[in-house]
Amino acid sequence: MAATEKIYFYPVWLRIWHGINAIGILLLIFTGISMQSSIDNSVIGFNLIINIHNYAGVIVTLNYLVFFIGNLITKNGRFYLIKMKGFLKRPIKQAYYYAWGMFHGESYPFPLSEKRKFNPLQKYFYVLVMYLAVPGVIITGFALLFPEIIIETVYSVSGVFLTAIFHSALGFFISIFLVIHLYIASIGKSPLENFKSIITGWHQIH
Amino acid sequence: MNYRLIILLSLLFFASPHLNAQSYQDPQHHACLKCHSNQSYSFHNDVTDKEVKRLMNPYYILDTVAISAGVHKSFDCTDCHSSEYEVYPHQATLKLEPLSTCLDCHGGDESYAKYKFEEIQAEVEKSVHHKVYGENFSCSKCHNQHTYAATARNSDNILEIVDYSNKMCLSCHNDMKKYELISGHANPKLVEVHNWLPNQALHFQHVRCIECHTEVVDSLMVSHNILSKDHAVKKCVECHSADSRLKASLYKYENIQKRAENGGLGSVLTNSSYVIGTHQSPFLKLLSIIIFLATITGIIIHSIFRILKK
């Protein structure tokens, strides 16, 4: 059938980055929640949880450099550039499609192609997460490993406290993103289609 | 006092620390430890002309491993105790001899200045222990002179420091006999008294008793003014918030200390100190739960529509 066309969306380096990132972020979320709630897991042990969190943090940071530099030196970076034209209109159109259009037989508003890997809404969230939340969580995470570099007090509120709050709030935002990311990924021709793509690299255009 | 000090220092000068360390490691050949490091001891009873084996008083059994790791390891027993103890049976009057106190050696000496013994003494005198029990509550009630190790200064493991510090308190506060010896009344139930504290076991492992039960003095590394229990910190936010004692006195100190001693990235990552983030604030905790549930609800509703409209 000529109705489907395959595009090689995800190069090997990107898939490796994505895989390591996925495992790392999952470890960080689970250990992070344990630390937040002070759950003393008798199987893993509280100290090991802290150590896993620290090591996973460093691995995700090094991996982030792969993503960042990869996007600078390959063409993949241009998928993250936001156009000013229709800055609000375009993502709203996509949101409307998810909330209404897709249930009423409307066609996909931003068909994917060689030039468009992400729809506008998706792009906004990816930029927010990858260029704001993740760098923020990395910086605050390293600050907590080296607490002497944190400003002593900010208007009589402890700097370490603020950094910890900011770190976990960003971590929470990333966790929520992950839940939505996984769910939206299941919206395709079949629920598993997009998950196959990120493993094989090939995306089917219908 | 000076007379004692001179004897002590001259003994220290002449006695080889190496030799003493050897004898602690080989207690069977040490005049005192051949009995005092064992559960039982044997001697020849001259009256009945028989070999006798008896149980050692458990309070007089010494841990030779701990002694060899302690700050006083280079001293021999008779440096502090009378040399007449080398004769058995020990003379009853030997028990009445006063022993040196910590300040007899450590007070007013430049080489110990950094430990601030005088300042510690002043703080101890303000503490509840001194107020209630006076001079009888000596340093050695907490700091076992035989085995004491400066763990808070030398250890790079926060849990070890917490454990060592808390064991000093618990050696009496969790021991009916020793507690009653000083206080004259029954031991308070530690677990019950701390029932209000969430994650009690975790707190006891990670927080020193003194974090809540002392008045913090910035100039001293470890505060010695133990407060009465009515003045103990009993609010979570006093540790887990802006003006964090916990953070100030342990988290940050430990984190930096560990790197200064060990160096390298590994010691930063294996550091087990941590601070709680948004869950410190009940509002943010609630908000995060609401956002999470709203997300899941949204996804469930969307999935239902997808299935229905398929």
Coordinates of C-alpha atoms in Angstrom, one line a residue:
Chain A
M1 CA 0.0 0.0 0.0
A2 CA 1.4 3.4 -1.0
A3 CA -0.8 5.1 1.6
T4 CA 1.9 5.0 4.2
E5 CA 5.2 6.6 3.9
K6 CA 8.2 6.1 6.1
I7 CA 10.4 8.9 7.4
Y8 CA 13.7 8.3 9.3
F9 CA 12.9 10.7 12.2
Y10 CA 15.1 9.6 15.0
P11 CA 18.8 9.1 14.2
V12 CA 20.8 6.5 16.3
W13 CA 22.4 9.1 18.6
L14 CA 19.0 10.6 19.4
R15 CA 17.5 7.2 20.2
I16 CA 20.5 6.3 22.4
W17 CA 20.1 9.7 24.2
H18 CA 16.4 9.2 24.5
G19 CA 16.8 5.7 26.0
I20 CA 19.4 6.7 28.6
N21 CA 17.3 9.7 29.4
A22 CA 14.2 7.7 29.9
I23 CA 15.8 5.2 32.3
G24 CA 17.7 8.0 34.1
I25 CA 14.6 10.2 34.6
L26 CA 12.5 7.3 35.8
L27 CA 15.1 6.4 38.4
L28 CA 15.3 10.1 39.4
I29 CA 11.5 10.3 39.7
F30 CA 11.2 7.2 41.8
T31 CA 14.1 7.9 44.1
G32 CA 13.1 11.6 44.2
I33 CA 9.6 10.7 45.4
S34 CA 11.1 8.3 48.0
M35 CA 13.3 11.1 49.4
Q36 CA 10.4 13.6 49.4
S37 CA 8.2 11.3 51.4
S38 CA 11.1 9.9 53.5
I39 CA 9.9 6.4 52.7
D40 CA 12.5 4.1 54.3
N41 CA 12.4 1.3 51.7
S42 CA 13.7 -1.8 53.6
V43 CA 14.5 -3.5 50.3
I44 CA 16.7 -0.8 48.7
G45 CA 17.5 1.2 51.8
F46 CA 17.2 5.0 52.2
N47 CA 20.9 5.7 51.7
L48 CA 21.1 3.7 48.5
I49 CA 18.1 5.7 47.2
I50 CA 20.0 8.9 47.8
N51 CA 23.1 7.5 46.1
I52 CA 21.1 6.3 43.1
H53 CA 19.5 9.7 42.8
N54 CA 22.9 11.4 42.8
Y55 CA 24.5 9.0 40.3
A56 CA 21.4 9.1 38.0
G57 CA 21.5 12.9 38.2
V58 CA 25.1 13.0 36.9
I59 CA 24.3 10.5 34.1
V60 CA 21.3 12.4 33.0
T61 CA 23.4 15.6 33.0
L62 CA 26.2 14.1 30.9
N63 CA 23.5 12.7 28.6
Y64 CA 21.9 16.2 28.4
L65 CA 25.1 17.5 27.0
V66 CA 24.8 14.9 24.2
F67 CA 21.3 16.2 23.5
F68 CA 22.4 19.9 23.6
I69 CA 25.5 19.5 21.5
G70 CA 23.8 17.1 19.2
N71 CA 21.1 19.7 18.5
L72 CA 23.7 22.3 17.9
I73 CA 25.7 20.3 15.4
T74 CA 23.0 18.4 13.6
K75 CA 19.9 19.4 11.8
N76 CA 17.8 18.0 14.7
G77 CA 18.0 21.3 16.5
R78 CA 15.8 23.2 14.1
F79 CA 12.8 21.1 15.1
Y80 CA 12.9 23.1 18.4
L81 CA 12.8 26.5 16.9
I82 CA 9.5 28.3 17.6
K83 CA 8.0 30.6 15.0
M84 CA 6.5 33.9 16.0
K85 CA 3.8 33.7 13.4
G86 CA 0.7 32.2 15.1
F87 CA 2.6 31.9 18.4
L88 CA -0.6 31.1 20.3
K89 CA -3.0 30.3 17.5
R90 CA -1.1 27.2 16.2
P91 CA -0.7 25.3 19.6
I92 CA -4.4 26.2 20.4
K93 CA -5.4 24.6 17.1
Q94 CA -3.5 21.5 18.1
A95 CA -5.0 21.4 21.6
Y96 CA -8.5 21.8 20.0
Y97 CA -7.7 18.8 17.8
Y98 CA -6.8 16.7 20.8
A99 CA -9.9 17.8 22.8
W100 CA -12.5 17.9 20.0
G101 CA -11.3 17.4 16.5
M102 CA -9.9 13.9 16.8
F103 CA -13.2 12.6 18.1
H104 CA -15.1 14.2 15.2
G105 CA -13.2 12.9 12.3
E106 CA -11.3 16.1 11.6
S107 CA -7.9 15.7 9.8
Y108 CA -4.7 16.2 11.7
P109 CA -4.0 20.0 11.7
F110 CA -0.2 19.8 11.4
P111 CA 0.7 16.7 9.3
L112 CA 4.3 15.5 10.1
S113 CA 6.9 15.6 7.3
E114 CA 10.6 15.8 6.8
K115 CA 10.4 19.5 7.9
R116 CA 8.0 19.0 10.8
K117 CA 8.8 16.4 13.4
F118 CA 6.7 18.0 16.2
N119 CA 3.3 19.6 16.2
P120 CA 3.3 23.2 17.6
L121 CA 1.9 22.2 21.1
Q122 CA 4.4 19.3 21.4
K123 CA 7.2 21.6 20.3
Y124 CA 6.3 24.2 23.0
F125 CA 6.3 21.5 25.7
Y126 CA 9.6 20.0 24.5
V127 CA 11.3 23.4 24.5
L128 CA 9.9 24.1 28.0
V129 CA 11.1 20.8 29.4
M130 CA 14.4 20.4 27.5
Y131 CA 15.6 24.0 27.5
L132 CA 14.1 25.3 30.8
A133 CA 13.1 22.6 33.3
V134 CA 15.9 20.1 32.7
P135 CA 18.7 22.7 32.8
G136 CA 17.0 24.2 35.9
V137 CA 16.8 20.8 37.6
I138 CA 20.4 20.1 36.7
I139 CA 21.7 23.4 38.1
T140 CA 19.7 23.2 41.3
G141 CA 20.7 19.5 41.7
F142 CA 24.4 20.3 41.4
A143 CA 23.9 23.2 43.8
L144 CA 22.5 20.8 46.4
L145 CA 25.6 18.6 45.9
F146 CA 27.8 21.6 46.6
P147 CA 25.7 23.6 49.1
E148 CA 28.4 26.1 49.8
I149 CA 27.9 27.8 46.4
I150 CA 24.2 28.5 47.3
I151 CA 23.4 32.0 48.4
E152 CA 23.1 31.9 52.2
T153 CA 19.8 33.6 52.5
V154 CA 17.3 35.3 50.2
Y155 CA 15.2 37.8 52.2
S156 CA 15.9 35.8 55.3
V157 CA 14.8 32.5 53.6
S158 CA 17.5 29.9 53.5
G159 CA 19.1 29.5 50.0
V160 CA 19.4 25.7 50.4
F161 CA 15.6 25.5 51.2
L162 CA 14.7 27.6 48.2
T163 CA 17.0 25.5 46.0
A164 CA 15.5 22.3 47.3
I165 CA 12.0 23.6 46.7
F166 CA 12.8 24.7 43.2
H167 CA 14.6 21.5 42.4
S168 CA 11.7 19.3 43.4
A169 CA 9.1 21.6 41.9
L170 CA 10.9 21.3 38.5
G171 CA 11.3 17.6 39.1
F172 CA 7.5 17.4 39.6
F173 CA 6.9 19.4 36.4
I174 CA 9.1 16.9 34.5
S175 CA 7.2 14.0 36.1
I176 CA 3.9 15.4 34.9
F177 CA 5.4 16.0 31.5
L178 CA 6.5 12.4 31.4
V179 CA 3.0 11.1 32.2
I180 CA 1.4 13.3 29.4
H181 CA 4.3 12.5 27.0
L182 CA 3.7 8.8 27.4
Y183 CA 0.0 9.2 27.0
I184 CA 0.1 11.4 23.9
A185 CA 2.6 9.0 22.4
S186 CA -0.1 6.4 22.5
I187 CA -2.3 8.5 20.2
G188 CA -1.4 7.1 16.8
K189 CA -2.7 4.7 14.2
S190 CA -2.3 2.1 16.9
P191 CA -1.3 2.8 20.6
L192 CA 2.1 1.2 20.2
E193 CA 3.1 2.8 16.9
N194 CA 5.0 5.8 18.2
F195 CA 6.8 3.6 20.8
K196 CA 8.0 1.4 18.0
S197 CA 9.2 4.5 16.1
I198 CA 11.4 5.8 18.9
I199 CA 13.1 2.3 18.9
T200 CA 13.5 1.7 15.2
G201 CA 13.9 5.4 14.2
W202 CA 11.3 5.1 11.4
H203 CA 8.1 7.1 11.6
Q204 CA 5.0 6.2 9.5
I205 CA 3.2 9.0 7.8
H206 CA -0.4 8.1 7.1
Chain B
M1 CA 47.0 19.0 89.9
N2 CA 50.3 20.1 88.3
Y3 CA 52.1 17.3 90.1
R4 CA 49.8 14.8 88.5
L5 CA 50.3 16.4 85.1
I6 CA 54.0 16.2 85.4
I7 CA 53.9 12.6 86.3
L8 CA 51.5 11.9 83.5
L9 CA 53.5 13.8 80.9
S10 CA 56.8 12.2 81.9
L11 CA 55.1 8.8 81.8
L12 CA 53.8 9.6 78.4
F13 CA 57.4 10.7 77.4
F14 CA 59.0 7.5 78.6
A15 CA 56.4 5.0 77.7
S16 CA 56.5 4.1 74.1
P17 CA 53.0 4.6 72.5
H18 CA 53.9 1.8 70.1
L19 CA 54.5 -0.6 72.9
N20 CA 51.1 0.3 74.6
A21 CA 49.3 0.0 71.3
Q22 CA 50.9 -3.5 71.0
S23 CA 49.7 -4.4 74.5
Y24 CA 46.1 -3.4 73.8
Q25 CA 46.2 -5.6 70.8
D26 CA 47.6 -8.4 72.8
P27 CA 45.5 -8.2 76.0
Q28 CA 46.4 -11.7 77.2
H29 CA 49.9 -10.4 78.0
H30 CA 48.8 -7.2 79.6
A31 CA 48.9 -7.0 83.4
C32 CA 45.4 -5.5 83.6
L33 CA 43.7 -6.5 80.4
K34 CA 44.4 -10.2 80.7
C35 CA 41.5 -10.0 83.2
H36 CA 39.7 -6.8 82.3
S37 CA 39.1 -7.6 78.6
N38 CA 37.5 -11.0 79.4
Q39 CA 34.1 -12.2 80.7
S40 CA 35.9 -14.2 83.3
Y41 CA 39.2 -14.2 85.1
S42 CA 41.3 -16.8 87.0
F43 CA 43.6 -16.4 90.0
H44 CA 45.4 -18.5 92.6
N45 CA 43.6 -18.2 95.9
D46 CA 46.5 -18.2 98.5
V47 CA 44.1 -18.9 101.4
T48 CA 42.6 -22.1 100.0
D49 CA 45.6 -22.8 97.7
K50 CA 43.3 -23.4 94.8
E51 CA 42.9 -22.0 91.2
V52 CA 39.7 -20.0 91.1
K53 CA 37.8 -18.8 88.0
R54 CA 35.2 -16.0 88.4
L55 CA 33.0 -13.8 86.3
M56 CA 34.2 -10.3 85.6
N57 CA 31.9 -7.5 86.6
P58 CA 30.5 -6.5 83.2
Y59 CA 31.0 -2.8 83.9
Y60 CA 34.7 -3.4 84.3
I61 CA 35.2 -5.3 81.0
L62 CA 37.1 -3.1 78.6
D63 CA 36.8 -3.1 74.8
T64 CA 40.4 -3.3 73.7
V65 CA 39.5 -2.8 70.1
A66 CA 37.7 0.5 70.9
I67 CA 40.6 1.5 73.2
S68 CA 43.1 1.1 70.4
A69 CA 40.9 3.3 68.2
G70 CA 40.3 5.9 70.9
V71 CA 42.0 9.2 71.5
H72 CA 43.8 7.9 74.7
K73 CA 45.2 4.8 73.0
S74 CA 48.8 5.9 73.7
F75 CA 48.2 5.8 77.5
D76 CA 48.6 2.7 79.6
C77 CA 46.2 1.9 82.4
T78 CA 48.6 2.9 85.1
D79 CA 49.2 6.3 83.5
C80 CA 45.8 7.3 85.1
H81 CA 45.1 4.5 87.6
S82 CA 47.3 3.7 90.5
S83 CA 50.1 1.3 89.7
E84 CA 49.1 -0.6 92.9
Y85 CA 46.2 -2.0 90.8
E86 CA 48.8 -4.4 89.3
V87 CA 48.4 -6.4 92.5
Y88 CA 45.4 -8.7 92.9
P89 CA 43.2 -8.7 95.0
H90 CA 43.2 -4.9 94.5
Q91 CA 43.3 -2.9 97.7
A92 CA 39.9 -1.6 98.7
T93 CA 41.2 1.9 99.4
L94 CA 42.4 2.4 95.8
K95 CA 38.8 3.0 94.9
L96 CA 38.8 6.1 97.0
E97 CA 41.6 7.8 95.1
P98 CA 40.5 10.6 93.0
L99 CA 41.2 10.2 89.3
S100 CA 42.2 13.1 87.0
T101 CA 39.4 15.0 85.4
C102 CA 39.5 15.9 81.7
L103 CA 40.4 19.5 82.4
D104 CA 43.3 18.5 84.6
C105 CA 45.1 17.6 81.4
H106 CA 43.2 19.4 78.7
G107 CA 42.5 22.7 80.5
G108 CA 44.7 25.7 79.9
D109 CA 46.9 23.9 77.4
E110 CA 47.7 25.6 74.1
S111 CA 47.9 22.4 72.2
Y112 CA 44.3 21.6 73.0
A113 CA 43.1 25.2 72.5
K114 CA 41.3 24.3 69.3
Y115 CA 39.0 21.9 71.1
K116 CA 37.9 24.8 73.4
F117 CA 37.7 22.7 76.6
E118 CA 37.1 25.7 78.8
E119 CA 34.2 27.0 76.7
I120 CA 32.7 23.5 76.7
Q121 CA 33.0 23.4 80.5
A122 CA 31.1 26.7 80.7
E123 CA 28.4 25.4 78.4
V124 CA 28.2 22.1 80.4
E125 CA 27.7 24.1 83.6
K126 CA 24.6 25.7 82.0
S127 CA 23.2 22.4 81.0
V128 CA 20.3 20.5 82.6
H129 CA 22.7 17.7 83.5
H130 CA 24.9 20.0 85.6
K131 CA 22.0 21.9 87.1
V132 CA 20.4 18.7 88.4
Y133 CA 23.4 16.5 89.2
G134 CA 26.2 19.0 89.7
E135 CA 29.9 18.1 89.7
N136 CA 28.9 14.4 89.7
F137 CA 27.9 14.7 86.1
S138 CA 31.5 14.6 84.7
C139 CA 32.6 14.6 81.1
S140 CA 33.1 10.8 81.2
K141 CA 29.4 10.3 81.8
C142 CA 29.0 10.8 78.0
H143 CA 32.6 10.7 76.7
N144 CA 34.0 7.3 77.7
Q145 CA 37.6 8.2 78.6
H146 CA 38.8 4.7 77.6
T147 CA 37.3 4.5 74.2
Y148 CA 36.4 8.0 73.1
A149 CA 37.1 8.8 69.5
A150 CA 36.6 12.3 68.0
T151 CA 34.1 10.9 65.4
A152 CA 32.4 14.2 64.6
R153 CA 35.8 15.7 63.6
N154 CA 37.3 12.7 61.9
S155 CA 34.6 10.6 60.4
D156 CA 33.5 11.3 56.8
N157 CA 30.3 9.3 57.3
I158 CA 27.3 11.3 58.5
L159 CA 25.5 8.2 59.7
E160 CA 28.5 7.1 61.8
I161 CA 28.7 10.6 63.4
V162 CA 25.0 10.5 64.2
D163 CA 25.2 7.0 65.5
Y164 CA 28.3 7.7 67.7
S165 CA 26.8 10.9 69.1
N166 CA 23.4 9.4 69.8
K167 CA 24.9 6.3 71.5
M168 CA 26.5 8.7 74.1
C169 CA 23.0 9.8 75.1
L170 CA 21.5 6.4 74.8
S171 CA 24.1 4.8 77.0
C172 CA 22.2 6.2 79.9
H173 CA 18.8 7.3 78.5
N174 CA 18.2 3.8 77.1
D175 CA 19.7 1.9 80.0
M176 CA 17.6 1.6 83.1
K177 CA 20.5 1.0 85.5
K178 CA 22.8 3.7 84.4
Y179 CA 19.9 6.2 84.1
E180 CA 18.8 5.5 87.6
L181 CA 22.4 5.7 89.0
I182 CA 22.4 9.4 88.1
S183 CA 18.8 10.4 88.2
G184 CA 17.5 8.2 91.0
H185 CA 14.2 7.6 89.1
A186 CA 13.1 5.3 86.4
N187 CA 14.0 5.6 82.8
P188 CA 11.7 7.6 80.5
K189 CA 10.4 5.7 77.6
L190 CA 12.2 7.2 74.7
V191 CA 10.0 5.9 71.9
E192 CA 6.8 7.0 73.8
V193 CA 8.2 10.4 74.6
H194 CA 9.1 10.9 70.9
N195 CA 5.8 9.5 69.6
W196 CA 4.9 12.9 68.2
L197 CA 7.8 12.7 65.8
P198 CA 7.0 11.2 62.4
N199 CA 9.4 8.7 60.8
Q200 CA 10.9 8.3 64.3
A201 CA 13.4 5.6 63.3
L202 CA 14.6 7.5 60.4
H203 CA 15.0 10.7 62.4
F204 CA 17.0 8.8 65.1
Q205 CA 19.3 7.4 62.4
H206 CA 19.9 10.7 60.6
V207 CA 19.6 13.4 63.3
R208 CA 21.7 13.7 66.4
C209 CA 19.7 14.0 69.7
I210 CA 21.7 17.2 70.4
E211 CA 20.3 18.9 67.3
C212 CA 17.0 19.3 69.1
H213 CA 18.1 19.1 72.7
T214 CA 20.9 21.7 72.9
E215 CA 21.2 25.4 72.5
V216 CA 23.3 25.9 69.4
V217 CA 26.4 28.0 70.0
D218 CA 28.1 29.0 66.8
S219 CA 31.6 29.2 68.3
L220 CA 31.5 25.5 69.4
M221 CA 31.4 22.6 67.0
V222 CA 29.2 20.6 69.3
S223 CA 27.0 22.4 71.7
H224 CA 27.2 21.1 75.2
N225 CA 24.4 23.1 76.8
I226 CA 21.8 20.2 76.9
L227 CA 18.4 21.8 77.6
S228 CA 15.7 20.4 79.7
K229 CA 13.1 18.5 77.7
D230 CA 10.6 21.4 77.9
H231 CA 13.0 23.5 75.9
A232 CA 13.8 20.9 73.2
V233 CA 12.9 21.7 69.6
K234 CA 9.5 20.1 68.9
K235 CA 8.5 21.8 65.7
C236 CA 9.2 20.2 62.3
V237 CA 9.6 23.6 60.6
E238 CA 12.5 24.5 63.0
C239 CA 14.6 22.0 61.1
H240 CA 12.8 21.5 57.8
S241 CA 12.4 25.2 56.8
A242 CA 14.0 28.5 56.3
D243 CA 16.0 28.8 59.5
S244 CA 17.1 25.2 59.3
R245 CA 19.2 24.0 62.2
L246 CA 19.4 20.6 60.5
K247 CA 20.7 22.1 57.3
A248 CA 23.0 24.6 59.0
S249 CA 24.7 22.2 61.5
L250 CA 24.7 18.9 59.6
Y251 CA 23.7 19.0 55.9
K252 CA 26.0 21.7 54.8
Y253 CA 28.8 21.0 57.2
E254 CA 29.0 17.3 56.3
N255 CA 28.7 17.9 52.6
I256 CA 31.7 20.2 52.5
Q257 CA 33.7 18.4 55.2
K258 CA 33.5 15.1 53.3
R259 CA 34.9 16.7 50.1
A260 CA 37.6 18.5 52.0
E261 CA 38.9 15.2 53.4
N262 CA 38.3 12.8 50.5
G263 CA 38.2 15.0 47.5
G264 CA 36.9 13.7 44.2
L265 CA 33.5 13.5 42.7
G266 CA 32.8 10.1 44.2
S267 CA 32.6 11.4 47.7
V268 CA 30.1 14.1 46.6
L269 CA 27.8 11.5 45.1
T270 CA 28.0 8.9 47.8
N271 CA 27.2 11.6 50.4
S272 CA 24.1 10.6 52.1
S273 CA 23.0 14.0 53.3
Y274 CA 19.8 15.3 51.8
V275 CA 17.2 18.0 52.2
I276 CA 13.5 17.6 51.6
G277 CA 12.1 19.7 48.8
T278 CA 8.5 20.8 48.1
H279 CA 7.0 18.3 50.7
Q280 CA 8.5 20.6 53.4
S281 CA 5.6 22.9 52.5
P282 CA 2.1 21.4 53.1
F283 CA 0.6 23.7 50.5
L284 CA 3.0 22.7 47.8
K285 CA 2.6 19.0 48.7
L286 CA -1.2 19.3 48.4
L287 CA -0.9 21.3 45.2
S288 CA 1.4 18.6 43.6
I289 CA -1.1 15.9 44.6
I290 CA -4.0 17.8 43.1
I291 CA -2.1 18.5 39.8
F292 CA -1.1 14.9 39.6
L293 CA -4.6 13.6 40.1
A294 CA -6.0 16.2 37.7
T295 CA -3.6 15.0 35.0
I296 CA -4.5 11.3 35.6
T297 CA -8.2 12.2 35.5
G298 CA -7.8 14.1 32.2
I299 CA -6.0 11.1 30.7
I300 CA -8.6 8.7 31.8
I301 CA -11.5 10.8 30.4
H302 CA -9.6 11.3 27.1
S303 CA -8.9 7.6 26.9
I304 CA -12.6 6.8 27.4
F305 CA -13.6 9.1 24.6
R306 CA -10.9 7.5 22.4
I307 CA -12.4 4.1 23.0
L308 CA -16.0 5.3 22.5
K309 CA -15.3 7.2 19.3
K310 CA -13.2 4.6 17.7

